[in-house]
Amino acid sequence: MTNGYVYILETVGLDLRVCKIGRTTKHPRERCQEINKSSTGDFLWQVRHAMAVDDCVRFESLIHQELASCRQPGREFFNLSADEAYAHVQAALERSDISVSAVAMPPLDEPRRGARRSDGRSHGDPISRTRDQKYAPILHAFASCLQSKVRPFG
C-alpha cells in the first residue's frame, strides 16, 4: 500500500467539461505545479478536489476503471466536470476497502489571479492581453462548439 493523494484537476479560466484524475505521494498542489510547468498548452490546471488515502495507486486505478467510458484514450483526462468526477470518487470510496488516510489533508489554495503561464508571463500582461484579444473570437467559437462557457484568464 502507498499512502498518498488522489486528486482532481480542472482548467483555470475555462469552463470545460474535462478534468484530470491522478495520484501523487506529494501534496496535490505541488503535483499540479509540476503538470503546469510541463504543459505545452496555454491553459493551466488547478486542484479542485483531493483526498488522502491509504492506497493511492489502487484507488486511482479503481477510479480510472470505473470512469473508463468517460476517459480520453491514453490519458488521465475525463469528459466530466471536476465536481461530477468527485461524486464518482466519493461513491467509489464508499464501495471500496480503501481508507481515508490518517495523514491530514492540507487545505487547498484558491485559484490565484494572474496565474503564470508555462513561459512565466502572467495571463494579464500586455502581450497576453493582445494575444487574447486576437484569439478571443476563435476561443468563443471553440467554446460554442463544445457548448461550454469561457472565463477570462487572470
mmCIF file of C-alpha atoms in Angstrom:
data_model
loop_
_atom_site.group_PDB
_atom_site.id
_atom_site.type_symbol
_atom_site.label_atom_id
_atom_site.label_comp_id
_atom_site.label_asym_id
_atom_site.label_seq_id
_atom_site.Cartn_x
_atom_site.Cartn_y
_atom_site.Cartn_z
ATOM 1 C CA MET A 1 0.000 0.000 0.000
ATOM 2 C CA THR A 2 1.114 3.524 -0.809
ATOM 3 C CA ASN A 3 -0.196 6.394 1.284
ATOM 4 C CA GLY A 4 -0.842 9.390 -0.912
ATOM 5 C CA TYR A 5 -3.444 11.524 -2.578
ATOM 6 C CA VAL A 6 -5.956 11.101 -5.371
ATOM 7 C CA TYR A 7 -6.657 14.489 -6.918
ATOM 8 C CA ILE A 8 -8.998 16.017 -9.464
ATOM 9 C CA LEU A 9 -7.777 18.976 -11.502
ATOM 10 C CA GLU A 10 -9.846 21.424 -13.523
ATOM 11 C CA THR A 11 -8.768 24.014 -16.070
ATOM 12 C CA VAL A 12 -8.180 27.588 -14.955
ATOM 13 C CA GLY A 13 -10.183 30.168 -16.884
ATOM 14 C CA LEU A 14 -12.277 27.773 -18.977
ATOM 15 C CA ASP A 15 -15.490 26.012 -18.009
ATOM 16 C CA LEU A 16 -14.620 22.881 -19.946
ATOM 17 C CA ARG A 17 -16.330 19.632 -19.058
ATOM 18 C CA VAL A 18 -12.982 17.909 -18.627
ATOM 19 C CA CYS A 19 -10.872 17.062 -15.611
ATOM 20 C CA LYS A 20 -7.675 15.222 -14.808
ATOM 21 C CA ILE A 21 -7.742 12.498 -12.166
ATOM 22 C CA GLY A 22 -4.399 11.349 -10.851
ATOM 23 C CA ARG A 23 -2.436 10.296 -7.810
ATOM 24 C CA THR A 24 0.634 11.519 -6.021
ATOM 25 C CA THR A 25 2.591 10.983 -2.838
ATOM 26 C CA LYS A 26 3.375 14.721 -2.798
ATOM 27 C CA HIS A 27 0.859 17.402 -1.931
ATOM 28 C CA PRO A 28 -1.621 17.682 -4.849
ATOM 29 C CA ARG A 29 -0.841 21.398 -5.227
ATOM 30 C CA GLU A 30 2.835 20.531 -5.757
ATOM 31 C CA ARG A 31 1.922 17.903 -8.374
ATOM 32 C CA CYS A 32 -0.350 20.397 -10.120
ATOM 33 C CA GLN A 33 2.509 22.890 -10.333
ATOM 34 C CA GLU A 34 4.680 20.199 -11.972
ATOM 35 C CA ILE A 35 1.942 19.468 -14.502
ATOM 36 C CA ASN A 36 1.531 23.170 -15.299
ATOM 37 C CA LYS A 37 5.285 23.583 -15.783
ATOM 38 C CA SER A 38 5.470 20.585 -18.128
ATOM 39 C CA SER A 39 2.387 21.536 -20.136
ATOM 40 C CA THR A 40 2.833 22.641 -23.717
ATOM 41 C CA GLY A 41 -0.635 24.191 -23.803
ATOM 42 C CA ASP A 42 -1.691 27.716 -22.912
ATOM 43 C CA PHE A 43 -4.152 26.695 -20.219
ATOM 44 C CA LEU A 44 -3.397 25.919 -16.613
ATOM 45 C CA TRP A 45 -4.769 23.352 -14.193
ATOM 46 C CA GLN A 46 -5.820 23.897 -10.593
ATOM 47 C CA VAL A 47 -6.627 21.406 -7.843
ATOM 48 C CA ARG A 48 -10.384 21.243 -7.368
ATOM 49 C CA HIS A 49 -10.623 18.167 -5.094
ATOM 50 C CA ALA A 50 -8.153 15.880 -3.341
ATOM 51 C CA MET A 51 -8.237 13.225 -0.669
ATOM 52 C CA ALA A 52 -5.538 11.475 1.287
ATOM 53 C CA VAL A 53 -5.964 7.686 1.125
ATOM 54 C CA ASP A 54 -4.072 4.661 2.368
ATOM 55 C CA ASP A 55 -3.543 3.190 -1.124
ATOM 56 C CA CYS A 56 -3.465 5.899 -3.786
ATOM 57 C CA VAL A 57 -2.159 3.554 -6.508
ATOM 58 C CA ARG A 58 -5.010 1.067 -6.172
ATOM 59 C CA PHE A 59 -7.646 3.749 -5.633
ATOM 60 C CA GLU A 60 -6.603 5.726 -8.715
ATOM 61 C CA SER A 61 -6.710 2.519 -10.770
ATOM 62 C CA LEU A 62 -10.188 1.708 -9.445
ATOM 63 C CA ILE A 63 -11.473 5.180 -10.321
ATOM 64 C CA HIS A 64 -9.944 5.058 -13.795
ATOM 65 C CA GLN A 65 -11.618 1.676 -14.418
ATOM 66 C CA GLU A 66 -14.994 2.915 -13.198
ATOM 67 C CA LEU A 67 -14.808 6.033 -15.370
ATOM 68 C CA ALA A 68 -13.354 4.297 -18.439
ATOM 69 C CA SER A 69 -16.342 5.273 -20.587
ATOM 70 C CA CYS A 70 -15.582 8.963 -19.938
ATOM 71 C CA ARG A 71 -11.800 8.677 -20.317
ATOM 72 C CA GLN A 72 -9.891 10.248 -23.185
ATOM 73 C CA PRO A 73 -7.802 7.498 -24.825
ATOM 74 C CA GLY A 74 -4.335 7.081 -23.346
ATOM 75 C CA ARG A 75 -4.670 9.998 -20.947
ATOM 76 C CA GLU A 76 -5.800 10.721 -17.394
ATOM 77 C CA PHE A 77 -8.357 13.215 -18.734
ATOM 78 C CA PHE A 78 -12.057 12.536 -18.306
ATOM 79 C CA ASN A 79 -15.022 14.165 -20.007
ATOM 80 C CA LEU A 80 -16.660 15.128 -16.717
ATOM 81 C CA SER A 81 -16.657 18.276 -14.662
ATOM 82 C CA ALA A 82 -14.414 18.125 -11.601
ATOM 83 C CA ASP A 83 -17.471 18.091 -9.339
ATOM 84 C CA GLU A 84 -19.098 15.226 -11.274
ATOM 85 C CA ALA A 85 -15.858 13.269 -11.047
ATOM 86 C CA TYR A 86 -15.647 13.942 -7.300
ATOM 87 C CA ALA A 87 -19.133 12.481 -6.808
ATOM 88 C CA HIS A 88 -17.927 9.300 -8.546
ATOM 89 C CA VAL A 89 -14.765 9.249 -6.419
ATOM 90 C CA GLN A 90 -16.799 9.571 -3.213
ATOM 91 C CA ALA A 91 -19.126 6.744 -4.295
ATOM 92 C CA ALA A 92 -16.152 4.538 -5.241
ATOM 93 C CA LEU A 93 -14.575 5.209 -1.857
ATOM 94 C CA GLU A 94 -17.745 4.084 -0.061
ATOM 95 C CA ARG A 95 -17.856 0.818 -2.084
ATOM 96 C CA SER A 96 -14.162 0.023 -1.658
ATOM 97 C CA ASP A 97 -11.988 -1.078 1.232
ATOM 98 C CA ILE A 98 -9.744 1.973 0.703
ATOM 99 C CA SER A 99 -9.496 4.148 3.806
ATOM 100 C CA VAL A 100 -9.063 7.851 4.082
ATOM 101 C CA SER A 101 -5.518 8.194 5.348
ATOM 102 C CA ALA A 102 -4.666 9.345 8.820
ATOM 103 C CA VAL A 103 -2.431 11.921 7.112
ATOM 104 C CA ALA A 104 -4.219 15.245 7.350
ATOM 105 C CA MET A 105 -5.094 16.800 4.025
ATOM 106 C CA PRO A 106 -3.576 20.303 3.975
ATOM 107 C CA PRO A 107 -6.000 22.961 2.727
ATOM 108 C CA LEU A 108 -6.036 23.568 -0.998
ATOM 109 C CA ASP A 109 -5.257 27.027 -2.315
ATOM 110 C CA GLU A 110 -7.880 29.056 -4.045
ATOM 111 C CA PRO A 111 -7.068 29.765 -7.717
ATOM 112 C CA ARG A 112 -4.680 32.683 -7.958
ATOM 113 C CA ARG A 113 -5.419 35.768 -10.004
ATOM 114 C CA GLY A 114 -2.712 36.491 -12.537
ATOM 115 C CA ALA A 115 -1.672 32.824 -12.670
ATOM 116 C CA ARG A 116 1.505 32.222 -14.603
ATOM 117 C CA ARG A 117 1.639 30.509 -17.969
ATOM 118 C CA SER A 118 4.268 27.913 -18.763
ATOM 119 C CA ASP A 119 6.501 30.645 -20.280
ATOM 120 C CA GLY A 120 6.466 32.599 -16.996
ATOM 121 C CA ARG A 121 4.320 35.538 -18.156
ATOM 122 C CA SER A 122 1.113 36.427 -16.377
ATOM 123 C CA HIS A 123 -2.103 35.996 -18.333
ATOM 124 C CA GLY A 124 -2.790 39.655 -17.528
ATOM 125 C CA ASP A 125 0.375 41.108 -19.069
ATOM 126 C CA PRO A 126 0.116 43.322 -22.215
ATOM 127 C CA ILE A 127 1.435 40.628 -24.571
ATOM 128 C CA SER A 128 -1.075 38.092 -23.267
ATOM 129 C CA ARG A 129 -3.950 40.608 -23.408
ATOM 130 C CA THR A 130 -3.147 41.465 -27.036
ATOM 131 C CA ARG A 131 -2.969 37.794 -27.969
ATOM 132 C CA ASP A 132 -6.174 37.097 -26.000
ATOM 133 C CA GLN A 133 -7.990 39.854 -27.922
ATOM 134 C CA LYS A 134 -6.683 38.473 -31.205
ATOM 135 C CA TYR A 135 -7.765 34.901 -30.450
ATOM 136 C CA ALA A 136 -10.931 35.629 -28.453
ATOM 137 C CA PRO A 137 -13.255 35.003 -31.444
ATOM 138 C CA ILE A 138 -11.617 31.624 -32.066
ATOM 139 C CA LEU A 139 -11.849 30.694 -28.389
ATOM 140 C CA HIS A 140 -15.514 31.675 -28.252
ATOM 141 C CA ALA A 141 -16.277 29.693 -31.412
ATOM 142 C CA PHE A 142 -14.499 26.673 -29.947
ATOM 143 C CA ALA A 143 -16.381 27.023 -26.652
ATOM 144 C CA SER A 144 -19.653 27.340 -28.553
ATOM 145 C CA CYS A 145 -18.974 24.079 -30.420
ATOM 146 C CA LEU A 146 -18.291 22.386 -27.082
ATOM 147 C CA GLN A 147 -21.345 24.068 -25.561
ATOM 148 C CA SER A 148 -19.117 25.402 -22.804
ATOM 149 C CA LYS A 149 -18.692 28.726 -21.005
ATOM 150 C CA VAL A 150 -15.460 30.706 -21.195
ATOM 151 C CA ARG A 151 -13.997 32.813 -18.380
ATOM 152 C CA PRO A 152 -11.244 35.353 -18.963
ATOM 153 C CA PHE A 153 -7.774 34.420 -17.711
ATOM 154 C CA GLY A 154 -6.099 36.263 -14.879
#
